[in-house]
GROMACS .gro file of C-alpha atoms in nm:
model
  191
    1MET     CA    1  -0.141  -1.144   0.890
    2ARG     CA    2   0.126  -1.004   0.661
    3ILE     CA    3   0.066  -0.676   0.477
    4CYS     CA    4   0.254  -0.478   0.216
    5ILE     CA    5   0.288  -0.104   0.274
    6PHE     CA    6   0.384   0.149   0.010
    7ALA     CA    7   0.491   0.492   0.134
    8ALA     CA    8   0.696   0.804   0.061
    9SER     CA    9   1.071   0.815   0.097
   10SER     CA   10   1.073   1.195   0.111
   11SER     CA   11   1.186   1.346   0.439
   12ARG     CA   12   1.080   1.698   0.340
   13ILE     CA   13   0.709   1.656   0.407
   14ASP     CA   14   0.477   1.789   0.678
   15SER     CA   15   0.540   1.620   1.012
   16LYS     CA   16   0.171   1.526   1.037
   17TYR     CA   17   0.226   1.266   0.764
   18ALA     CA   18   0.519   1.125   0.962
   19ASP     CA   19   0.308   1.117   1.277
   20ALA     CA   20   0.039   0.913   1.100
   21ALA     CA   21   0.302   0.669   0.963
   22SER     CA   22   0.447   0.627   1.313
   23GLU     CA   23   0.102   0.574   1.461
   24LEU     CA   24   0.023   0.310   1.200
   25GLY     CA   25   0.354   0.136   1.277
   26LEU     CA   26   0.267   0.130   1.647
   27LEU     CA   27  -0.082  -0.010   1.582
   28LEU     CA   28   0.052  -0.279   1.347
   29ALA     CA   29   0.318  -0.385   1.596
   30GLN     CA   30   0.062  -0.401   1.877
   31SER     CA   31  -0.168  -0.607   1.654
   32LYS     CA   32   0.114  -0.850   1.563
   33ILE     CA   33   0.071  -0.773   1.193
   34GLU     CA   34   0.389  -0.836   0.997
   35VAL     CA   35   0.487  -0.569   0.743
   36ILE     CA   36   0.667  -0.589   0.412
   37TYR     CA   37   0.772  -0.254   0.272
   38GLY     CA   38   1.017  -0.092   0.033
   39GLY     CA   39   1.308  -0.107   0.276
   40GLY     CA   40   1.376   0.266   0.303
   41GLY     CA   41   1.526   0.429   0.608
   42ILE     CA   42   1.393   0.783   0.561
   43GLY     CA   43   1.061   0.955   0.498
   44LEU     CA   44   0.737   0.778   0.581
   45MET     CA   45   0.905   0.443   0.513
   46GLY     CA   46   1.162   0.516   0.781
   47LYS     CA   47   0.906   0.646   1.032
   48LEU     CA   48   0.687   0.338   0.980
   49ALA     CA   49   0.982   0.101   1.024
   50ASP     CA   50   1.114   0.284   1.330
   51ALA     CA   51   0.773   0.267   1.502
   52ILE     CA   52   0.729  -0.103   1.423
   53LEU     CA   53   1.077  -0.188   1.551
   54ALA     CA   54   1.042   0.030   1.863
   55ASN     CA   55   0.722  -0.153   1.956
   56GLY     CA   56   0.836  -0.511   1.902
   57GLY     CA   57   0.678  -0.563   1.560
   58ARG     CA   58   0.824  -0.746   1.262
   59ILE     CA   59   0.915  -0.571   0.936
   60THR     CA   60   1.085  -0.694   0.619
   61GLY     CA   61   1.234  -0.461   0.361
   62VAL     CA   62   1.249  -0.531  -0.012
   63ILE     CA   63   1.489  -0.302  -0.193
   64PRO     CA   64   1.643  -0.295  -0.542
   65SER     CA   65   2.020  -0.343  -0.548
   66PHE     CA   66   2.090   0.008  -0.679
   67MET     CA   67   1.903   0.163  -0.382
   68ASN     CA   68   2.077  -0.070  -0.143
   69ASP     CA   69   2.415   0.025  -0.295
   70GLU     CA   70   2.329   0.393  -0.235
   71GLY     CA   71   2.272   0.317   0.134
   72TRP     CA   72   1.900   0.399   0.124
   73GLY     CA   73   1.793   0.090   0.317
   74HIS     CA   74   1.687   0.086   0.681
   75PRO     CA   75   1.974  -0.062   0.883
   76ALA     CA   76   1.764  -0.237   1.150
   77VAL     CA   77   1.480  -0.422   0.976
   78HIS     CA   78   1.453  -0.792   1.054
   79GLU     CA   79   1.523  -0.897   0.697
   80MET     CA   80   1.631  -0.700   0.390
   81ILE     CA   81   1.564  -0.870   0.058
   82VAL     CA   82   1.770  -0.721  -0.226
   83THR     CA   83   1.620  -0.750  -0.574
   84THR     CA   84   1.766  -0.684  -0.916
   85ASP     CA   85   1.519  -0.409  -1.008
   86MET     CA   86   1.197  -0.225  -0.919
   87GLY     CA   87   0.974  -0.476  -1.099
   88GLU     CA   88   1.116  -0.771  -0.908
   89ARG     CA   89   1.079  -0.570  -0.588
   90LYS     CA   90   0.703  -0.520  -0.638
   91LYS     CA   91   0.649  -0.878  -0.751
   92ASN     CA   92   0.823  -1.002  -0.437
   93MET     CA   93   0.620  -0.771  -0.213
   94PHE     CA   94   0.284  -0.865  -0.367
   95ALA     CA   95   0.366  -1.236  -0.347
   96ARG     CA   96   0.427  -1.214   0.029
   97ALA     CA   97   0.128  -0.995   0.119
   98GLU     CA   98  -0.230  -1.063   0.220
   99ALA     CA   99  -0.323  -0.694   0.196
  100VAL     CA  100  -0.184  -0.369   0.056
  101VAL     CA  101  -0.185  -0.031   0.232
  102ALA     CA  102  -0.074   0.287   0.055
  103LEU     CA  103   0.038   0.581   0.266
  104PRO     CA  104   0.088   0.921   0.105
  105GLY     CA  105   0.379   0.926  -0.136
  106GLY     CA  106   0.515   1.040  -0.468
  107VAL     CA  107   0.493   0.889  -0.815
  108GLY     CA  108   0.657   0.564  -0.701
  109THR     CA  109   0.391   0.510  -0.435
  110LEU     CA  110   0.118   0.607  -0.681
  111GLU     CA  111   0.253   0.357  -0.935
  112GLU     CA  112   0.259   0.083  -0.671
  113LEU     CA  113  -0.095   0.164  -0.558
  114THR     CA  114  -0.232   0.162  -0.912
  115GLU     CA  115  -0.059  -0.170  -0.979
  116ALA     CA  116  -0.228  -0.315  -0.669
  117ILE     CA  117  -0.564  -0.190  -0.798
  118THR     CA  118  -0.493  -0.337  -1.143
  119LEU     CA  119  -0.385  -0.675  -1.004
  120LYS     CA  120  -0.702  -0.695  -0.795
  121GLN     CA  121  -0.915  -0.591  -1.093
  122LEU     CA  122  -0.767  -0.883  -1.288
  123GLY     CA  123  -0.797  -1.132  -1.002
  124LEU     CA  124  -0.419  -1.159  -0.958
  125PHE     CA  125  -0.427  -1.019  -0.604
  126ASN     CA  126  -0.725  -1.082  -0.378
  127GLY     CA  127  -0.651  -0.902  -0.054
  128PRO     CA  128  -0.772  -0.564   0.065
  129VAL     CA  129  -0.624  -0.253  -0.098
  130ILE     CA  130  -0.642   0.030   0.154
  131ILE     CA  131  -0.558   0.393   0.085
  132LEU     CA  132  -0.453   0.587   0.397
  133ASN     CA  133  -0.584   0.932   0.314
  134THR     CA  134  -0.388   1.131   0.575
  135LEU     CA  135  -0.477   1.502   0.561
  136ASP     CA  136  -0.698   1.426   0.259
  137PHE     CA  137  -0.379   1.361   0.058
  138TYR     CA  138  -0.547   1.126  -0.191
  139ARG     CA  139  -0.861   1.337  -0.246
  140SER     CA  140  -0.778   1.424  -0.610
  141PHE     CA  141  -0.674   1.065  -0.686
  142ILE     CA  142  -0.998   0.927  -0.543
  143GLU     CA  143  -1.194   1.186  -0.742
  144PHE     CA  144  -1.004   1.074  -1.052
  145LEU     CA  145  -1.092   0.709  -0.987
  146ASN     CA  146  -1.456   0.813  -0.954
  147HIS     CA  147  -1.422   1.006  -1.281
  148MET     CA  148  -1.293   0.688  -1.448
  149VAL     CA  149  -1.608   0.513  -1.329
  150ALA     CA  150  -1.832   0.798  -1.446
  151GLU     CA  151  -1.671   0.790  -1.791
  152ASN     CA  152  -1.693   0.406  -1.811
  153PHE     CA  153  -1.320   0.339  -1.798
  154LEU     CA  154  -1.393   0.141  -1.481
  155ARG     CA  155  -1.716  -0.031  -1.382
  156THR     CA  156  -1.910   0.080  -1.077
  157GLU     CA  157  -1.822  -0.259  -0.925
  158HIS     CA  158  -1.453  -0.169  -0.949
  159LYS     CA  159  -1.502   0.090  -0.675
  160GLY     CA  160  -1.507  -0.211  -0.442
  161ILE     CA  161  -1.140  -0.283  -0.519
  162TRP     CA  162  -1.008  -0.019  -0.279
  163GLU     CA  163  -1.109   0.120   0.056
  164VAL     CA  164  -1.022   0.463   0.188
  165ALA     CA  165  -0.913   0.508   0.551
  166ASP     CA  166  -0.869   0.857   0.692
  167THR     CA  167  -0.676   0.749   1.002
  168PRO     CA  168  -0.434   0.472   1.101
  169GLU     CA  169  -0.708   0.326   1.326
  170GLU     CA  170  -0.939   0.296   1.024
  171VAL     CA  171  -0.666   0.103   0.841
  172LEU     CA  172  -0.677  -0.163   1.115
  173VAL     CA  173  -1.057  -0.180   1.095
  174ALA     CA  174  -1.037  -0.223   0.717
  175LEU     CA  175  -0.773  -0.495   0.747
  176TYR     CA  176  -0.990  -0.703   0.978
  177LYS     CA  177  -1.315  -0.646   0.792
  178LYS     CA  178  -1.414  -0.963   0.612
  179GLN     CA  179  -1.487  -0.791   0.285
  180ARG     CA  180  -1.555  -0.986  -0.026
  181TRP     CA  181  -1.532  -0.820  -0.357
  182ILE     CA  182  -1.610  -1.042  -0.657
  183ASP     CA  183  -1.542  -1.415  -0.678
  184ASP     CA  184  -1.446  -1.393  -1.046
  185PRO     CA  185  -1.305  -1.042  -1.114
  186ARG     CA  186  -1.208  -1.129  -1.471
  187ARG     CA  187  -1.575  -1.173  -1.551
  188ILE     CA  188  -1.616  -0.796  -1.529
  189ALA     CA  189  -1.257  -0.686  -1.607
  190LYS     CA  190  -1.343  -0.628  -1.970
  191ILE     CA  191  -1.544  -0.309  -2.000
   0.00000   0.00000   0.00000
């Protein structure tokens, strides 16, 4: 299995977030799950990559050229794919992935997560979309998604697009769960 992980690049966050990213990296390496991620060498991206590499796992970075030129990439990943821009980066990551996992992060991570939700809503990505809700980080976002449903900006069925995991172990359970959402998502994409 090959999964795409979106995560923070900030190194100024609570160490408990870093611990969860490292634990997830360990579990993924032990489970022989290949990871594609944003290529960063610091923050949760760096902790995830370090844990995967330290435990014999495989990880591929995808980084825009301007970030690579700044030296923001992880120096030890198995493969670093350099793209022209952020849009090409995401397109490349989605094309290679069978599932998406979002760790806590800033607006970039939030944008990537919402794009994954949108692509699945439109039937352009069919794998699991899992939100790792470390320390209840995504509580307000999940409440907002539920508000969108309540106000009819999303259908109730759209709540099946994403799954929330509170721990790295729950991410693994969600990845292996044979969940089916909707065979023809476009049938209900129009509200």
